[in-house]
mmCIF file of C-alpha atoms in Angstrom:
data_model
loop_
_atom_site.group_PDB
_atom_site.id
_atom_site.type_symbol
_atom_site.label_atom_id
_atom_site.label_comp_id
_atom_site.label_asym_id
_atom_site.label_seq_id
_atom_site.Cartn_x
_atom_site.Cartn_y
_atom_site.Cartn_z
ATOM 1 C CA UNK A 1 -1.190 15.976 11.250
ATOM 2 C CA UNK A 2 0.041 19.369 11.088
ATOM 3 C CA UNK A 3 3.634 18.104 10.860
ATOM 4 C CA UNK A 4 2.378 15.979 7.683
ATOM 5 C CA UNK A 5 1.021 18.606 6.343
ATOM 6 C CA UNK A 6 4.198 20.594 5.807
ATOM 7 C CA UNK A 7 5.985 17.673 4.670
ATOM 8 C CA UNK A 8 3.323 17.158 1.607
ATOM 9 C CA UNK A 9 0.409 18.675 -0.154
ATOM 10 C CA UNK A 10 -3.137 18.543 1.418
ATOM 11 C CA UNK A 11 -4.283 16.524 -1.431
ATOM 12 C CA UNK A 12 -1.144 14.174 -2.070
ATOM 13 C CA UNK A 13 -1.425 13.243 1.703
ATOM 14 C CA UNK A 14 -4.574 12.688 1.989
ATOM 15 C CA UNK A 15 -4.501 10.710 -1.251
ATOM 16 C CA UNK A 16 -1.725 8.735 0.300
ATOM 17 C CA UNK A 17 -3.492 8.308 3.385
ATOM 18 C CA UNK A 18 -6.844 7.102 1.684
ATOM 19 C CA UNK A 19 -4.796 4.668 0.071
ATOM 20 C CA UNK A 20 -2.812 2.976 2.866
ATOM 21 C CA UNK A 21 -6.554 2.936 4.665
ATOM 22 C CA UNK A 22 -7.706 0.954 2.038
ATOM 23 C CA UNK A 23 -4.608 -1.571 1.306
ATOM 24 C CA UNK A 24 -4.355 -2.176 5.494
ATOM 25 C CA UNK A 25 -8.257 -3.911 4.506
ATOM 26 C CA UNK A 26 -6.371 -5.910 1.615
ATOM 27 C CA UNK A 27 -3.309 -7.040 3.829
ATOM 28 C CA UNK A 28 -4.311 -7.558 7.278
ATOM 29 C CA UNK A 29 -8.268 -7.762 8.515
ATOM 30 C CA UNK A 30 -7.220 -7.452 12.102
ATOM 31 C CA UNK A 31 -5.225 -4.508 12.162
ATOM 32 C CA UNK A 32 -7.365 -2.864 10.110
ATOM 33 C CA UNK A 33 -9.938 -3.871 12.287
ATOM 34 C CA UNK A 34 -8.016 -2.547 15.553
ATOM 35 C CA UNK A 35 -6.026 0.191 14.160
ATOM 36 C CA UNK A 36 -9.370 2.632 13.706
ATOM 37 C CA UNK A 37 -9.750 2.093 17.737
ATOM 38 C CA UNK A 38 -6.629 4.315 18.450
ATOM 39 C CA UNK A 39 -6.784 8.028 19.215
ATOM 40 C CA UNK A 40 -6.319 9.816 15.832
ATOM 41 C CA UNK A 41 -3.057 11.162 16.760
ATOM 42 C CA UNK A 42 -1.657 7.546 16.660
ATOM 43 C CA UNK A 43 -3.769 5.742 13.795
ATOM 44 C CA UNK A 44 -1.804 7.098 10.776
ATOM 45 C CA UNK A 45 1.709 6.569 12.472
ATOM 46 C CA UNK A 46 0.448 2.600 13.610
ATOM 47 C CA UNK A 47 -0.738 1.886 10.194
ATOM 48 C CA UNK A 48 1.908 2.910 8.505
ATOM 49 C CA UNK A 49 4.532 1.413 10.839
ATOM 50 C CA UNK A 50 2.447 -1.808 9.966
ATOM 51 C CA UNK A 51 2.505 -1.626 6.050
ATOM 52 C CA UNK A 52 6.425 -0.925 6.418
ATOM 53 C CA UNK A 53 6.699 -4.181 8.259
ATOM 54 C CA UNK A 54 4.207 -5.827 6.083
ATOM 55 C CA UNK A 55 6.494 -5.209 2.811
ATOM 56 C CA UNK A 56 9.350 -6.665 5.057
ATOM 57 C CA UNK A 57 7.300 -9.640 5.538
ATOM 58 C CA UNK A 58 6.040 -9.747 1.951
ATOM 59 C CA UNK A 59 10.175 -9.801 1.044
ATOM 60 C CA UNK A 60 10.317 -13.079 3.609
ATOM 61 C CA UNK A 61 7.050 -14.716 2.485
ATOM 62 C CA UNK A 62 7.892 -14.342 -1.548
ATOM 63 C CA UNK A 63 8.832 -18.576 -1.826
ATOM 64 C CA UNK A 64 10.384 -17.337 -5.489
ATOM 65 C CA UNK A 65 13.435 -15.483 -4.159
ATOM 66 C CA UNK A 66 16.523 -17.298 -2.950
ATOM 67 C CA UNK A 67 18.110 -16.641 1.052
ATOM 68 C CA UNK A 68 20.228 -13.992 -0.874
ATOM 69 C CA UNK A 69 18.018 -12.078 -2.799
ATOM 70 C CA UNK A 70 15.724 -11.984 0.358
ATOM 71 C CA UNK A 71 18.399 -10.633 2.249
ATOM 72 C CA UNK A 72 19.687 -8.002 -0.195
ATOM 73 C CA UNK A 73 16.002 -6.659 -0.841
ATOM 74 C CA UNK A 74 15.510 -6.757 2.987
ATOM 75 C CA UNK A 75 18.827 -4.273 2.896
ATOM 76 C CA UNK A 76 17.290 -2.079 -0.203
ATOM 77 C CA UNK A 77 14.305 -1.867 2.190
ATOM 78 C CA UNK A 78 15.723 -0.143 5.390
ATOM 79 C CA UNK A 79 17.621 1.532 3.123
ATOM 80 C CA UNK A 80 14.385 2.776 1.679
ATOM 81 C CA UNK A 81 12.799 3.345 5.074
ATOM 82 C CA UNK A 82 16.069 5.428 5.850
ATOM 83 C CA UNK A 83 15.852 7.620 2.605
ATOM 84 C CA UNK A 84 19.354 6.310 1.066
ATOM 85 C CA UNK A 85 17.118 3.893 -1.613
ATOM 86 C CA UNK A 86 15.190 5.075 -4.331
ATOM 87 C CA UNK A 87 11.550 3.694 -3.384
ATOM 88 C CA UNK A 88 10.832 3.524 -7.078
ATOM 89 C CA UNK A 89 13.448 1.698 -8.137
ATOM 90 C CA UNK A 90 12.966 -0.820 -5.396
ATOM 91 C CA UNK A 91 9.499 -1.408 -5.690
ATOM 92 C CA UNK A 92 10.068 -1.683 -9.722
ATOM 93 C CA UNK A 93 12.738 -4.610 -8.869
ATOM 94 C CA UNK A 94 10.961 -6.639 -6.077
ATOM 95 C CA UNK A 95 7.661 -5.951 -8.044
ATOM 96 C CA UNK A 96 8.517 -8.299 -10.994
ATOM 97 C CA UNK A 97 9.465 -11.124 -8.844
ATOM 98 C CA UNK A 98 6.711 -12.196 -6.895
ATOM 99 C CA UNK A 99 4.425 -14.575 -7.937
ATOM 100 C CA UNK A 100 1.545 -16.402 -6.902
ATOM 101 C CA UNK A 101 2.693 -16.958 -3.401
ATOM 102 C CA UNK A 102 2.372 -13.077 -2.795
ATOM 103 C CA UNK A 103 -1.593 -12.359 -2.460
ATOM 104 C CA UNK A 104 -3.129 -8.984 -5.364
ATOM 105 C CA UNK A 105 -3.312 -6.866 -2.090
ATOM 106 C CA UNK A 106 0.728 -7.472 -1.043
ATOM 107 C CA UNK A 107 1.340 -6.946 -5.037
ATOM 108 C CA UNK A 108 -0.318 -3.840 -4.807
ATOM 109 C CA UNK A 109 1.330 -2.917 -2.029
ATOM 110 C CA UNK A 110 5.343 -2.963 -3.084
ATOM 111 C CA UNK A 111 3.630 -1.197 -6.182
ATOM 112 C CA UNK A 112 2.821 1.694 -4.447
ATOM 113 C CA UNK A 113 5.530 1.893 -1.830
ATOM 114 C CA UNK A 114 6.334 5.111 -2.859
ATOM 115 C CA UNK A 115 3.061 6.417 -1.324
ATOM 116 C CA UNK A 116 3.299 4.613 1.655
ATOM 117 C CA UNK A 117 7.030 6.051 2.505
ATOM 118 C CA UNK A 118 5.958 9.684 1.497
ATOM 119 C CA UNK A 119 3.756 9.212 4.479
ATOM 120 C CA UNK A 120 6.324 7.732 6.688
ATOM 121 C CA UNK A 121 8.445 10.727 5.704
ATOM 122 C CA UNK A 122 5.916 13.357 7.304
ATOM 123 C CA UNK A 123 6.073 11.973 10.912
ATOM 124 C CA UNK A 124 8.525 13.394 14.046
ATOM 125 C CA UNK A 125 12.204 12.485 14.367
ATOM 126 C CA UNK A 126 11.186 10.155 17.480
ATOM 127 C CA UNK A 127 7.947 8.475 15.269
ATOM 128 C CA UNK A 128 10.592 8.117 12.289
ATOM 129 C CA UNK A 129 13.326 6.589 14.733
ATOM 130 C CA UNK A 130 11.489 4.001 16.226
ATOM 131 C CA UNK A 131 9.884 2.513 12.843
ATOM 132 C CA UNK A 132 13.588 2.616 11.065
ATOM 133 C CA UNK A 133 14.836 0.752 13.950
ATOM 134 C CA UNK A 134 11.994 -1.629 13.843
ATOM 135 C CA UNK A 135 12.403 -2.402 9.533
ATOM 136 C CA UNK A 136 16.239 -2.685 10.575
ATOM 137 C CA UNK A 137 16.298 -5.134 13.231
ATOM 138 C CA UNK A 138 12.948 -7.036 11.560
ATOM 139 C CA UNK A 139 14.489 -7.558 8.304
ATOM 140 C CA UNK A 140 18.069 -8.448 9.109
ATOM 141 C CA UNK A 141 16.513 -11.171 11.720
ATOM 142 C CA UNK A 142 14.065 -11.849 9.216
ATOM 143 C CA UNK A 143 16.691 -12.456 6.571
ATOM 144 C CA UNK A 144 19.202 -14.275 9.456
ATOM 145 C CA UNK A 145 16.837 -16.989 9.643
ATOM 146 C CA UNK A 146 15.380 -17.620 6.333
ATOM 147 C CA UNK A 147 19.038 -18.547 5.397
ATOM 148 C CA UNK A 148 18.860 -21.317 7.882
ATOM 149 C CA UNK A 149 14.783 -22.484 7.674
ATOM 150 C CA UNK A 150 14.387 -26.167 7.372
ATOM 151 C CA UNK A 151 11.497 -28.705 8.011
ATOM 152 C CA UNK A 152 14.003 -29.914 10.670
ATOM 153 C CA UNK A 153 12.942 -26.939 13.077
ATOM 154 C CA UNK A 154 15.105 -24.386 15.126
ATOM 155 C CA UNK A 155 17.676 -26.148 17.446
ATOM 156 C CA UNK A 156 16.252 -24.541 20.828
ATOM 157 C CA UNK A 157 14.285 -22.267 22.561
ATOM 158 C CA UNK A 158 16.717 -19.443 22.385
ATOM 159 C CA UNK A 159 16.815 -19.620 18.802
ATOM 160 C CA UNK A 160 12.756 -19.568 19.050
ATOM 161 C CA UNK A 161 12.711 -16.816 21.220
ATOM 162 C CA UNK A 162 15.849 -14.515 18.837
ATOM 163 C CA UNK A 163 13.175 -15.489 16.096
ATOM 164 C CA UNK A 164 10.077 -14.196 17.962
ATOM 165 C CA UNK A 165 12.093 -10.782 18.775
ATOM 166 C CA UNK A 166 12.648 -10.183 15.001
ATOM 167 C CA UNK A 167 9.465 -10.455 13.508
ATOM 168 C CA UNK A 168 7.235 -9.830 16.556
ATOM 169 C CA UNK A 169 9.117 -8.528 20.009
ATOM 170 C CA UNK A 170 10.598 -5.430 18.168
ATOM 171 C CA UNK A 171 7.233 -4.456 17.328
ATOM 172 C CA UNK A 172 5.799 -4.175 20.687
ATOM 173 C CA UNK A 173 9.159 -2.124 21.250
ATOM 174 C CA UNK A 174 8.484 0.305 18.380
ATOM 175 C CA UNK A 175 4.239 0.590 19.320
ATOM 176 C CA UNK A 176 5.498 1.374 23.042
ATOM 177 C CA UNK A 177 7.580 4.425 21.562
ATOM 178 C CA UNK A 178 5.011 5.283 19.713
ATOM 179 C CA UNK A 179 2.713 5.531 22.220
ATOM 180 C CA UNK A 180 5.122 7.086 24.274
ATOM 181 C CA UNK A 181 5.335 9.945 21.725
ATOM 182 C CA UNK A 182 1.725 10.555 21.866
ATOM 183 C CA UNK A 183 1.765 11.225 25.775
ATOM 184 C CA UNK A 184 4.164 11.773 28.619
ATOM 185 C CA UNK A 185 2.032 10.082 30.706
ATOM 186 C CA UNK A 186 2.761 7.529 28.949
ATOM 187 C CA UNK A 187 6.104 8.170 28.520
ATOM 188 C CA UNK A 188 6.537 8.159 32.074
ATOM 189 C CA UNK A 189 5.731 4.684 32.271
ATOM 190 C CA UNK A 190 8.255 3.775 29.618
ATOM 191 C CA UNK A 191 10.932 1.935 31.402
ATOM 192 C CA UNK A 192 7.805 -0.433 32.702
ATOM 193 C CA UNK A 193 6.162 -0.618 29.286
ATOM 194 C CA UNK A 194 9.659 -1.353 27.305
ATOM 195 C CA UNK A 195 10.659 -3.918 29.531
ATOM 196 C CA UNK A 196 7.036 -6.301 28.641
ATOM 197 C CA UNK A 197 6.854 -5.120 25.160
ATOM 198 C CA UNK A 198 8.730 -7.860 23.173
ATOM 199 C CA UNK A 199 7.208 -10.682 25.395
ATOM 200 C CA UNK A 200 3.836 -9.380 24.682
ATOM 201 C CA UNK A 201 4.901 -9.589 20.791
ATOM 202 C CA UNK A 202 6.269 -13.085 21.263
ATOM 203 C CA UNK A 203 2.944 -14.260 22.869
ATOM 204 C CA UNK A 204 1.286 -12.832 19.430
ATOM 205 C CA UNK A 205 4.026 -14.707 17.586
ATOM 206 C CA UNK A 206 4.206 -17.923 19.247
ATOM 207 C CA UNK A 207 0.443 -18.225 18.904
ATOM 208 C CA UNK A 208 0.729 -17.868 15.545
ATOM 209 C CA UNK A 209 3.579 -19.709 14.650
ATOM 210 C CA UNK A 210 1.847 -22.720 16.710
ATOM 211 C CA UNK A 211 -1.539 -22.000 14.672
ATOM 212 C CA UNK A 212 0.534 -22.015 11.221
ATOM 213 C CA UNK A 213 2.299 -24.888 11.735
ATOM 214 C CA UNK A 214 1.420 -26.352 8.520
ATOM 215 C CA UNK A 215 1.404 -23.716 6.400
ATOM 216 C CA UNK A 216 4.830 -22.366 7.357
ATOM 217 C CA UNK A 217 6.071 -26.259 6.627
ATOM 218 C CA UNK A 218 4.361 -25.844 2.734
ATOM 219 C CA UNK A 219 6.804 -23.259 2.357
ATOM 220 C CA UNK A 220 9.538 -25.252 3.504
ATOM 221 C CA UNK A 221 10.075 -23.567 7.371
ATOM 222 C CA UNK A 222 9.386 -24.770 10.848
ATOM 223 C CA UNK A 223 9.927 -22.380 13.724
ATOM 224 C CA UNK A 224 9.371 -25.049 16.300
ATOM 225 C CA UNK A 225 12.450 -25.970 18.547
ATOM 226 C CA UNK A 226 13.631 -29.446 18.258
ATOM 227 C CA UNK A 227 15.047 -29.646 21.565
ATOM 228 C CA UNK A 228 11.391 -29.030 23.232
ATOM 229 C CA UNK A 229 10.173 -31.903 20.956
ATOM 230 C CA UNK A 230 13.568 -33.859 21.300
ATOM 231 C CA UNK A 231 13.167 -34.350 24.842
ATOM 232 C CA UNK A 232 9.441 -35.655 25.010
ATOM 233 C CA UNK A 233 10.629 -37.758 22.700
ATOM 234 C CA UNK A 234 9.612 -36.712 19.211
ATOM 235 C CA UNK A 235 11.700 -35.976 15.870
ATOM 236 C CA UNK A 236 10.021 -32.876 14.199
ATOM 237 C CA UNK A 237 11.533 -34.456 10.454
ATOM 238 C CA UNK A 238 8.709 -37.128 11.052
ATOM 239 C CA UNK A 239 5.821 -34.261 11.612
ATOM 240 C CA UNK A 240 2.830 -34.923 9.785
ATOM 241 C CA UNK A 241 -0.958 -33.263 9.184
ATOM 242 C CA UNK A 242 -3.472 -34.879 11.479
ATOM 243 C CA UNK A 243 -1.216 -36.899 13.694
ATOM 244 C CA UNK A 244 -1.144 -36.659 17.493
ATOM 245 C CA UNK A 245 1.476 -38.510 18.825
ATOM 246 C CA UNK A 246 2.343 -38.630 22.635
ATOM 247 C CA UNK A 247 5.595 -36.824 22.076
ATOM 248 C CA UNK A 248 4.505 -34.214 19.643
ATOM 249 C CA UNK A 249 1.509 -33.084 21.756
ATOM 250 C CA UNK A 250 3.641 -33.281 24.672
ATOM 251 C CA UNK A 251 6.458 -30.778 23.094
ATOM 252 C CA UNK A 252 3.032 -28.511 21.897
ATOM 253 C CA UNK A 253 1.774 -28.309 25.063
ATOM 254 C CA UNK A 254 5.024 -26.893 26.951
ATOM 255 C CA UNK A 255 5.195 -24.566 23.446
ATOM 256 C CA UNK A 256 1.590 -23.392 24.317
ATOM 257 C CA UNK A 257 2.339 -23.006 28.314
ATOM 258 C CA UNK A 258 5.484 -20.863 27.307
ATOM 259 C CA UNK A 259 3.268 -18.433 24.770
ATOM 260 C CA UNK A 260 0.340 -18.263 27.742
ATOM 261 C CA UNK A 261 2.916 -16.859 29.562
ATOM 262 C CA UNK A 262 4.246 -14.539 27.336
ATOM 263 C CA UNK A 263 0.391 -13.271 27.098
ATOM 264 C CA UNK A 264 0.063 -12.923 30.780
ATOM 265 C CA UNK A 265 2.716 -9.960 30.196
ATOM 266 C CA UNK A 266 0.952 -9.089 27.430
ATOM 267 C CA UNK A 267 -2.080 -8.024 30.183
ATOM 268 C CA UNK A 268 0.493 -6.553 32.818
ATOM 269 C CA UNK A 269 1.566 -3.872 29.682
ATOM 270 C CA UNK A 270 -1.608 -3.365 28.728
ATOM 271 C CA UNK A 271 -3.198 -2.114 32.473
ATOM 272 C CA UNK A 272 0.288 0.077 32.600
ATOM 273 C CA UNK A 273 -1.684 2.183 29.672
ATOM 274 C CA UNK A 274 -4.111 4.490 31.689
ATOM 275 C CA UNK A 275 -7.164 3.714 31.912
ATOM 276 C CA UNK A 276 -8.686 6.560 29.947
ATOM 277 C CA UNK A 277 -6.311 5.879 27.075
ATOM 278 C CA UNK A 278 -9.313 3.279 25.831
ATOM 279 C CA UNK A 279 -8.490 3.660 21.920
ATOM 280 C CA UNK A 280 -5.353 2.305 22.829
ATOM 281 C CA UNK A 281 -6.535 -0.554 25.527
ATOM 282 C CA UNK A 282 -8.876 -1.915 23.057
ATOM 283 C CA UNK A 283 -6.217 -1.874 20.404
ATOM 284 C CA UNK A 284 -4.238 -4.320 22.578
ATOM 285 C CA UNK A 285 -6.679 -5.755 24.051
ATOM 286 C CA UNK A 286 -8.740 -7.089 20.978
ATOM 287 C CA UNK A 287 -4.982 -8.644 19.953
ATOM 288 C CA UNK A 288 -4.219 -10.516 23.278
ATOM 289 C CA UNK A 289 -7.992 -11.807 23.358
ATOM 290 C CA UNK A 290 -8.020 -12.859 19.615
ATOM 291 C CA UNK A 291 -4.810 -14.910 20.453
ATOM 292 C CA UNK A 292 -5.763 -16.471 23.797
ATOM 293 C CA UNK A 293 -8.510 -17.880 22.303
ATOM 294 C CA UNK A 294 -6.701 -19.285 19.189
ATOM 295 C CA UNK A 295 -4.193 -20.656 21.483
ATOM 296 C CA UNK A 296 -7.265 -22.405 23.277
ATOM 297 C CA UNK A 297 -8.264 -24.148 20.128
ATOM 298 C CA UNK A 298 -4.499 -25.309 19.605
ATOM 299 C CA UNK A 299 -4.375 -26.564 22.937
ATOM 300 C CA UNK A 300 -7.772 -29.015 22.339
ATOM 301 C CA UNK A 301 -6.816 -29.738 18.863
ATOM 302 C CA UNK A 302 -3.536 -30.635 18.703
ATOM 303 C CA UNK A 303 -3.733 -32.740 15.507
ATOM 304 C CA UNK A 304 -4.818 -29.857 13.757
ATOM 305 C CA UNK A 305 -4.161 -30.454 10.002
ATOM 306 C CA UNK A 306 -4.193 -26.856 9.167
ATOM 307 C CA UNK A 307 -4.502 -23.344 10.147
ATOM 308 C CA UNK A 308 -8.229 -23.208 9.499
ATOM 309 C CA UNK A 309 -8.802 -25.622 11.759
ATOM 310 C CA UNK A 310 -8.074 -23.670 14.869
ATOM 311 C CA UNK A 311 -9.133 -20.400 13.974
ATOM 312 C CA UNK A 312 -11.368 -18.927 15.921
ATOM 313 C CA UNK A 313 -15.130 -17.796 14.519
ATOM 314 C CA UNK A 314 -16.350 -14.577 13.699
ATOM 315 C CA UNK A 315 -19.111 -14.623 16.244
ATOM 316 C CA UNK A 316 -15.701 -15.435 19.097
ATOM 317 C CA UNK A 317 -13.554 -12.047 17.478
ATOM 318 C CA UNK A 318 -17.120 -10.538 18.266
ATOM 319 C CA UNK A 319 -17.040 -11.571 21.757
ATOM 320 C CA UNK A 320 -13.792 -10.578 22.433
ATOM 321 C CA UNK A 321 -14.505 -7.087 20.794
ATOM 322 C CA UNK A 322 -17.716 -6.335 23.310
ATOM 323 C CA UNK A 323 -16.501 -7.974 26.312
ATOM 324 C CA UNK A 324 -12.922 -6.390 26.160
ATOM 325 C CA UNK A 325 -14.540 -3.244 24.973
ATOM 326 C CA UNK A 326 -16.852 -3.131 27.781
ATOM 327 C CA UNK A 327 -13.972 -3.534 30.345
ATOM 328 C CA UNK A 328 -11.515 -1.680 29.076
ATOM 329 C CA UNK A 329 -11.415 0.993 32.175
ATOM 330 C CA UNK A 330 -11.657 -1.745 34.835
ATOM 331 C CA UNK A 331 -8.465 -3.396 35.383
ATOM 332 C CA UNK A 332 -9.977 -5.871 38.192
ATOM 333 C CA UNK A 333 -12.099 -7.148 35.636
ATOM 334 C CA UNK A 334 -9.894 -7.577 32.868
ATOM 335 C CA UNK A 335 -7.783 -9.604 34.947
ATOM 336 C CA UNK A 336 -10.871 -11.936 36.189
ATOM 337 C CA UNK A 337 -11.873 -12.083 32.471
ATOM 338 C CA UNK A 338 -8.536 -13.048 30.883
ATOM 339 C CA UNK A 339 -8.051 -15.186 34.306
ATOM 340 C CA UNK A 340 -11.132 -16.894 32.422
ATOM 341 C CA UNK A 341 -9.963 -17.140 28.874
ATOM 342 C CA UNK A 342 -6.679 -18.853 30.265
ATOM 343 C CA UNK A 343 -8.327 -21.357 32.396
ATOM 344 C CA UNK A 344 -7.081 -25.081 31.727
ATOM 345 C CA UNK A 345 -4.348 -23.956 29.427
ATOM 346 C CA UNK A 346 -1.246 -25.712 30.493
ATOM 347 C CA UNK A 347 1.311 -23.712 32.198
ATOM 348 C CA UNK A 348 5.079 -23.311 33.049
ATOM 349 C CA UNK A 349 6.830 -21.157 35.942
ATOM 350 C CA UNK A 350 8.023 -17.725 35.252
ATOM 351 C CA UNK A 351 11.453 -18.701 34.883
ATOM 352 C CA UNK A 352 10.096 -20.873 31.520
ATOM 353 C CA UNK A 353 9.798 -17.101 29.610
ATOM 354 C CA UNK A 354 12.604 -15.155 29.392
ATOM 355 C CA UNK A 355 12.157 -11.238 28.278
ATOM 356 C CA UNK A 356 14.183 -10.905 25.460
#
């Protein structure tokens, strides 16, 4: 905080950090429901490393702008999270074009981007490095593949996995150094942690993409790979709500086996954290349960119509908050407890998840 505090007024940062509190409620319930479980050295650098990725996402989401304009506001925003772009002047020019699609809280969000990069500005050289590096490589990936979205689906796995990296894997990669920054015991384990971090973003990703099947297609994307539904014998052009055809829930299944797997790494990162470091176990830990579960509900619904449909209840994020809480020191019993969650989800051999 101290370093903040030279960078900007008592009152203007606390102002600033009042508001990006309050707009993390608006843009994302579960972050802003894990993010206050971190140590307090770490919660104002996460949530702002989130909001800077959620205006990247807002830029990808925003069904108004063409492939180019999404691509040359993606540039105008690293070159806003680098300091060479007036955040003013960007946020005046994105601000006018998003409609509907864009929810009040996102809206309010690229209106006050100013605030939220004065706040970004206040953080060490290494805490600055590794969330410019994230909005880089996130929004050029980001902008990569909305020039190429299609209802047809991404051609492979690699393609699904390059995806994955961009919007999700280089995320675990820039939380690792920031955790890393906050202690060198840590940062002792970062080789170990760095080299799980994007597959334990992918497993987040994959889960969700499989969950949001439907609603990515009303947009006019699908970040499935055809070859995985190809070879069980199923076009994705002919994908429709409520079906469950042999071939499509064969291709899911191998698609939910591959993001299990991805979320068993997501469990080997988390017991590298120490075990008195429980702000940050629960923060990961509340993620990876939330998302085994969902993937649980994919797996025995697979003609979901909609995202609704498999999302899991209140009373189950409860659950997942107590028990995981509860066990957060006691690595023995995390792994019998997510051994549990897991159980009769299909699976794949190690080989079947590359680390990007």
């Amino acid at each position: 905080m101290s370093k903040l505090k030279t960078a900007i007024g008592e009152t203007a940062l606390q102002g600033d950090l009042a508001y990006q509190a309050e707009i993390l409620q608006g843009v994302s319930r579960t972050f802003a429901l894990t993010i206050p479980q971190l140590p307090a050295p770490l919660r104002d650098a996460v949530g702002n490393a989130y909001l800077l990725c959620r205006i990247a996402d807002t830029i990808e989401d925003e069904a108004a702008l063409s492939a180019a304009q999404k691509r040359a506001f993606s540039e105008r925003w690293v070159g806003v999270v680098e300091g060479s772009e007036e955040a003013g002047a960007f946020a005046n020019d994105l601000g006018v074009l998003l409609t509907r699609s864009a929810t009040e809280s996102e809206r309010d969000l690229i209106a006050n981007v100013g605030r939220v990069v004065r706040i970004t500005e206040g953080f060490s050289p290494r805490q600055r490095r590794a969330m410019q590096r994230c909005v880089k490589i996130m929004t050029r990936g980001m902008a990569e593949f909305q020039e190429e979205a299609s209802l047809e689906g991404l051609s492979d796995l690699k393609h699904l996995d390059r995806y994955c990296y961009f919007v999700a894997g280089v995320v675990g990669e820039m939380l690792t150094e920031l955790f890393c920054d906050y202690s060198e015991e840590i940062d002792a384990r970062r080789e170990e942690l760095f080299a799980l971090s994007a597959s334990y973003g992918q497993g987040l990703q994959m889960t969700n993409i499989l969950k949001d099947i439907w609603e990515d297609r009303s947009r006019g994307a699908c970040w499935l790979p055809r070859s995985v539904f190809l070879a069980a014998g199923f076009d994705l052009r002919s994908l429709a709500p409520g079906q469950a055809d042999p071939g499509f829930v064969e291709g899911l299944n191998r698609l939910i086996a591959i993001a299990a797997l991805h979320l068993s790494n997501a469990l080997r990162y988390i017991l590298l954290i120490p075990a008195h470091e429980t702000g940050i176990r629960r923060f990961c830990l509340w993620a990876l349960g939330m998302a085994v579960l969902t993937l649980r509900r994919t797996y025995t619904t697979p003609a979901f119509g909609s995202g609704q449909e498999v999302k899991i209840s209140r009373r189950a994020v409860k659950t997942v908050v107590v028990t995981t809480s509860a066990l957060a020191r006691f690595d023995a019993a995390l792994k019998l407890l997510f051994t549990g969650l897991g159980r009769g989800l299909p699976r794949v051999p190690e080989t079947a998840c590359p680390v990007v």
